[in-house]
Structures are given as C-alpha cells and as structure tokens.
XYZ file of C-alpha atoms in Angstrom:
253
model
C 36.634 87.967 41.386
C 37.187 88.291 45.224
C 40.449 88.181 46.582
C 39.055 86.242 49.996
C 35.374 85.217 50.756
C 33.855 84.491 54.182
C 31.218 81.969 54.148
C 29.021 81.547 57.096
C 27.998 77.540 56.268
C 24.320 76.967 57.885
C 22.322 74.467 59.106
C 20.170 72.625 56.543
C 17.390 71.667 58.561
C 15.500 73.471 61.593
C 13.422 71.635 64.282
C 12.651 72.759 67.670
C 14.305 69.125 68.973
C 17.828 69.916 66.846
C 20.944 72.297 68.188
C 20.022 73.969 64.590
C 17.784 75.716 67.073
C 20.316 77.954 68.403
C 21.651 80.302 64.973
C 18.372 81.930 65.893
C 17.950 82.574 69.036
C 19.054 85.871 70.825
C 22.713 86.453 72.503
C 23.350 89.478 73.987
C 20.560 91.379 71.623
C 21.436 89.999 68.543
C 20.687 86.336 66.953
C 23.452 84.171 67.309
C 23.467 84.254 63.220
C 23.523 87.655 63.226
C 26.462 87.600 65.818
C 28.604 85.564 63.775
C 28.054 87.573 60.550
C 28.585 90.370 61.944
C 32.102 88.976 63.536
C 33.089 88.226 59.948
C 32.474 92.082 58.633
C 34.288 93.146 60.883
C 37.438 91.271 59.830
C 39.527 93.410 57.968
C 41.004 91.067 55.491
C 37.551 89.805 53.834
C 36.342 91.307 51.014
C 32.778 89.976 51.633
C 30.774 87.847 53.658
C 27.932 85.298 52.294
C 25.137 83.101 54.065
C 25.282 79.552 52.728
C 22.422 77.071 53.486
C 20.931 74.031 52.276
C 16.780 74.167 50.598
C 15.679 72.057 53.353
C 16.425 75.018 55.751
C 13.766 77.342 57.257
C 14.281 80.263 54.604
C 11.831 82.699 56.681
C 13.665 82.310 59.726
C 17.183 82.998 58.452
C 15.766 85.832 56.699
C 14.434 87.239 59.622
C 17.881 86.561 61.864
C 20.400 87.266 59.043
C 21.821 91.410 58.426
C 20.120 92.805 55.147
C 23.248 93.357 53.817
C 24.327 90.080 54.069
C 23.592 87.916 50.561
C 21.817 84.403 51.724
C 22.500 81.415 49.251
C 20.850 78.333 49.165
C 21.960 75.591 47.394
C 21.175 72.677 46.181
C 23.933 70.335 46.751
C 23.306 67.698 49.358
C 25.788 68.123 51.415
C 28.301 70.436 52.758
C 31.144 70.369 50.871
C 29.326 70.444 47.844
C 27.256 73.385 48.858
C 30.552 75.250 49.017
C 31.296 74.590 45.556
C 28.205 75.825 44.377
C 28.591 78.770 46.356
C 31.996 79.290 44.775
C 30.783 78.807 41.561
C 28.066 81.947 42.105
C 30.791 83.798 44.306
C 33.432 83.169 42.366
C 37.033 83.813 44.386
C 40.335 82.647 45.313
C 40.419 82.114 48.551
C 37.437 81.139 51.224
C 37.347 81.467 55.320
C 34.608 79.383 56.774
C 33.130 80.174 59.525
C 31.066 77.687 61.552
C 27.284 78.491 62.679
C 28.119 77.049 65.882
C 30.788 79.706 66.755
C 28.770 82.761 68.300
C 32.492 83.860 69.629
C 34.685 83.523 66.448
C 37.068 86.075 66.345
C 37.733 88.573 63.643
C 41.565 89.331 64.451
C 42.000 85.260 64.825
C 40.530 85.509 61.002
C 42.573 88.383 60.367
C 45.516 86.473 61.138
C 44.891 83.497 58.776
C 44.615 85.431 55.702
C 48.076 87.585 56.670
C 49.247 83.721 57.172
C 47.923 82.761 53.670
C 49.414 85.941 51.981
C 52.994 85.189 53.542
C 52.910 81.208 52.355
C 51.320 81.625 48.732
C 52.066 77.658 48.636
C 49.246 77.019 51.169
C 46.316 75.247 50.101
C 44.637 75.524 53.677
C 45.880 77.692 56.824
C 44.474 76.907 60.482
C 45.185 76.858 64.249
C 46.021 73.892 65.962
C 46.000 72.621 69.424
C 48.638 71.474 71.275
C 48.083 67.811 70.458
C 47.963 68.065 67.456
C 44.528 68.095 66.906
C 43.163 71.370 64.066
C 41.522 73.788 66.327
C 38.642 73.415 64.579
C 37.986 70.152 65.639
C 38.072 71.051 69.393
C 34.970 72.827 71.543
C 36.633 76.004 71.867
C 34.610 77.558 69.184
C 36.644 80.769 68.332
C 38.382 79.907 64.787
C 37.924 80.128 61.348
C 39.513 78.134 58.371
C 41.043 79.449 55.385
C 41.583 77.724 52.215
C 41.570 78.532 48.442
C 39.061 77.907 46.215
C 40.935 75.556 44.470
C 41.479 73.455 46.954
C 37.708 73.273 48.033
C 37.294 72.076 44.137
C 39.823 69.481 44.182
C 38.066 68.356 47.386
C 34.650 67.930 46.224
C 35.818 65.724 42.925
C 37.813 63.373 45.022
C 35.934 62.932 48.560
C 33.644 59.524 48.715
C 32.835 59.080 52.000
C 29.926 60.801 53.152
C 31.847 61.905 56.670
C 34.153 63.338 54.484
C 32.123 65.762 52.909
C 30.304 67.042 55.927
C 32.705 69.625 56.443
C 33.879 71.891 53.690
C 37.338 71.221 54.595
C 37.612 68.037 56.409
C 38.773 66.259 53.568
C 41.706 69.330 52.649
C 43.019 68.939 56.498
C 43.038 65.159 56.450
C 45.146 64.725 53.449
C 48.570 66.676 54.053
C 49.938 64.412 51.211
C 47.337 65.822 49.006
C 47.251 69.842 49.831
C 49.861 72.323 51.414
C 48.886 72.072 54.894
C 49.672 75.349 57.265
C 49.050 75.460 61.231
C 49.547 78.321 63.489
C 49.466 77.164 67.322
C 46.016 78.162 69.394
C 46.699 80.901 71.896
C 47.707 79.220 74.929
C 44.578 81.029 76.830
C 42.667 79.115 74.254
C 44.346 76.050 74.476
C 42.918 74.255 77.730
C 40.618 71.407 78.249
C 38.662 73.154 80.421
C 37.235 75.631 77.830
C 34.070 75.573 75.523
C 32.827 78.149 73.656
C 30.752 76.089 70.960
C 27.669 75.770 71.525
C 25.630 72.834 70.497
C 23.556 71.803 73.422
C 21.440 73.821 76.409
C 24.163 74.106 78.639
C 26.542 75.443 76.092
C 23.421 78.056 75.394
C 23.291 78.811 79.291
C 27.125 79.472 79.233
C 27.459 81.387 75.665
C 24.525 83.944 77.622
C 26.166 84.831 80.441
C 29.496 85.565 78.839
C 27.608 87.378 76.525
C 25.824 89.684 79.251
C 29.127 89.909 81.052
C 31.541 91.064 78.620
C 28.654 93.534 76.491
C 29.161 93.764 73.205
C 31.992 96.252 72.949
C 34.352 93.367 74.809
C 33.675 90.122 72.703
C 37.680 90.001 71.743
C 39.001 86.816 72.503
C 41.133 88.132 75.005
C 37.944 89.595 77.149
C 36.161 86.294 76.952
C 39.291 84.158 78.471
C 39.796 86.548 81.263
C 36.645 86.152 82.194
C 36.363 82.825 82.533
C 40.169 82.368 84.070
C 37.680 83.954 87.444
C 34.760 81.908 86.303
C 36.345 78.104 88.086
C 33.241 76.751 88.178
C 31.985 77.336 84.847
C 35.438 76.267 83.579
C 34.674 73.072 85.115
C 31.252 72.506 83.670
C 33.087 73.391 80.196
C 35.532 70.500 81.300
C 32.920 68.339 82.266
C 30.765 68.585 78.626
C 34.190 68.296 76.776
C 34.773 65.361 78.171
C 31.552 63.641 77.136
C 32.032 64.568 73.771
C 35.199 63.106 73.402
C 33.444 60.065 74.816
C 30.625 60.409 71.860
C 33.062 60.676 69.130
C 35.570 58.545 70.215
C-alpha cells in the first residue's frame, strides 16, 4: 500500500466547444496534461502519481498527451467523487493529493508542504491552503494548489454525499463538513493571495495568459515564486486576471 497517492482527476468528456479542450493542448512544449503530471513527479513527498478519468473521455487523446510512465485509469463511476473511490480501491493507499486538470501551474513544493503538514497533524482528515477570507484556496482562480486528504476520508465521503454538487469534487464534501472530518488550513502565500491573480485556466483568455507566462518564465522557472514576480511587472495582465475573476464570482454567486 502507498503511503501518499497523487491523482491527476480528468475531464470526462472532450468536445472542441468545452474548456476540456485545454488538458491537451501545448504550453510551453508540453501538453498542459503532461505539465501537470509532470509537476506532481516532481514532488518529493508522493510515492506515485495516477491519471484518473471517466469512460466517456477521449481515451486516444489522453494517451497521446499523458507521460508513458504515468498509469491512466478510467473508471466507471459517474461522477467524481466516486471515480476516486474506485481509483482507491485499484490504488489502494492512505493518503491522496488531488490535483486539478485545470492547474497547468500547480506547484510541487506547495504539495510538498501539505503532506509535511499531514505528517505533523496525524489527526487530519484533509490539509489545504486557504485564502484570506476564508475561502479554501482551492476554490479561488489562482490555480497553484493541491489537496490532501486520506483515503479514508474520501470513503466516508462517497457513502454519505447526496447531492449531486456535492460529489463533483473529490473533496468538496470533506471541506464542507468541519463537524464531520479534521479540517487543517495553512494560509496562501500572500503573493498568491490577491484578487488580481488567475492562474486557472478554463476559458481562451486564461489560455492566452497561461502561454505567455509559460514562454516567459521557460521551463526551468515555473516555481511559484517565478510566476508571481512576473506578473507583479505584468499591471495590465494583472488587471485582465482581475477583470475575469470578477465575472466568475458573478456566475457562481
């Protein structure tokens, strides 16, 4: 049994009208899947690193975009959280990091630094960042974090989630019930912590962005650090990022 997976959780469909577009496409010479999988190897506190998608998703492509190396599950739950649990099941281990497709800039010390976190609070059922109001860093645009949380927990959460928006995220339902699970937050940076950053991608103009940091910093500088320096000289791409964050809070609120 592993000690701590990482699971890169995929899209389960692919059209050339859906953001699902973008794991494949190429950022800075590599797919963006590829880019994020490789991020999580290089963390030095995961003891392996697994592809998770749906049937429904095109198998051919993520083949093509995902490393060799890199086992590709597809399951047949229905929805997310489920899909983890089956994933668990065939990878059985104690303790998962998720890592979001939609994070081309996740950072391997930030995941690093959850499982040390984890390690030091055995209690913890889940370990994140958080923003300064309040909100899990996950849930913002900045699109540099991971999750950690133990397998258990991800069990417990698939028998006793209903709601469907509840088990569209793997750990949604672990983060939203603090009476429930041992809950552990570490504060964002404060370089991270801004409204006028956005690092996710998920529509064209997060694409546009994600390539020319990409072509800036090179792929020997795509450390957190390097990418927020950058755009602290970048005011006017800071204020687009401002702009689309502000429209999705208007969407999901």
């Amino acid at each position: 049994m592993l000690e701590t997976l990482g699971i890169v959780q995929l899209p389960t469909t692919h059209t050339p009208h859906s953001n699902t577009k973008y794991p494949f496409r190429r950022l800075g010479g590599r797919s963006v899947l590829e880019r994020i999988v490789r991020r999580a190897t290089e963390a030095q506190r995961l003891d392996g690193v697994i592809a998770v998608s749906g049937v429904g998703s095109a198998a051919n492509e993520i083949a093509s975009a995902i490393p060799a190396d890199i086992p590709l599950y597809q399951a047949q739950a229905p929805d997310a959280l489920a899909r983890a649990v089956e994933a668990i099941e065939q990878y059985p281990c104690r303790a998962v990091v998720f890592l979001s497709i939609d994070t081309p800039f996740v950072d391997p010390a930030l995941i690093d630094q959850l499982v040390i976190t984890a390690q030091a609070h055995s209690e913890c059922d889940y370990v994140g960042y958080r923003q300064a109001d309040g909100r899990p860093s996950v849930m913002s645009e900045v699109g540099v974090f991971a999750e950690w949380c133990t397998a258990r927990a991800v069990k417990e959460a698939h028998r006793k989630a209903k709601d469907a928006s509840e088990r569209m995220s793997a750990t949604q339902f672990i983060y939203s019930h603090p009476e429930r699970f041992q809950l552990r937050f570490m504060s964002a940076p404060q370089e991270l912590d801004r409204d006028d950053l956005r690092l996710r991608v998920t529509c064209e103009e997060d694409w546009e962005h994600a390539d020319m940091i990409a072509e800036a910093i090179g792929e020997d500088a795509m450390d957190w650090q390097c990418v927020a320096r950058l755009l602290e000289n970048q005011p006017g791409m800071r204020e687009q990022m401002a702009r689309l964050n502000k429209m999705t809070e208007t969407i999901d609120g």
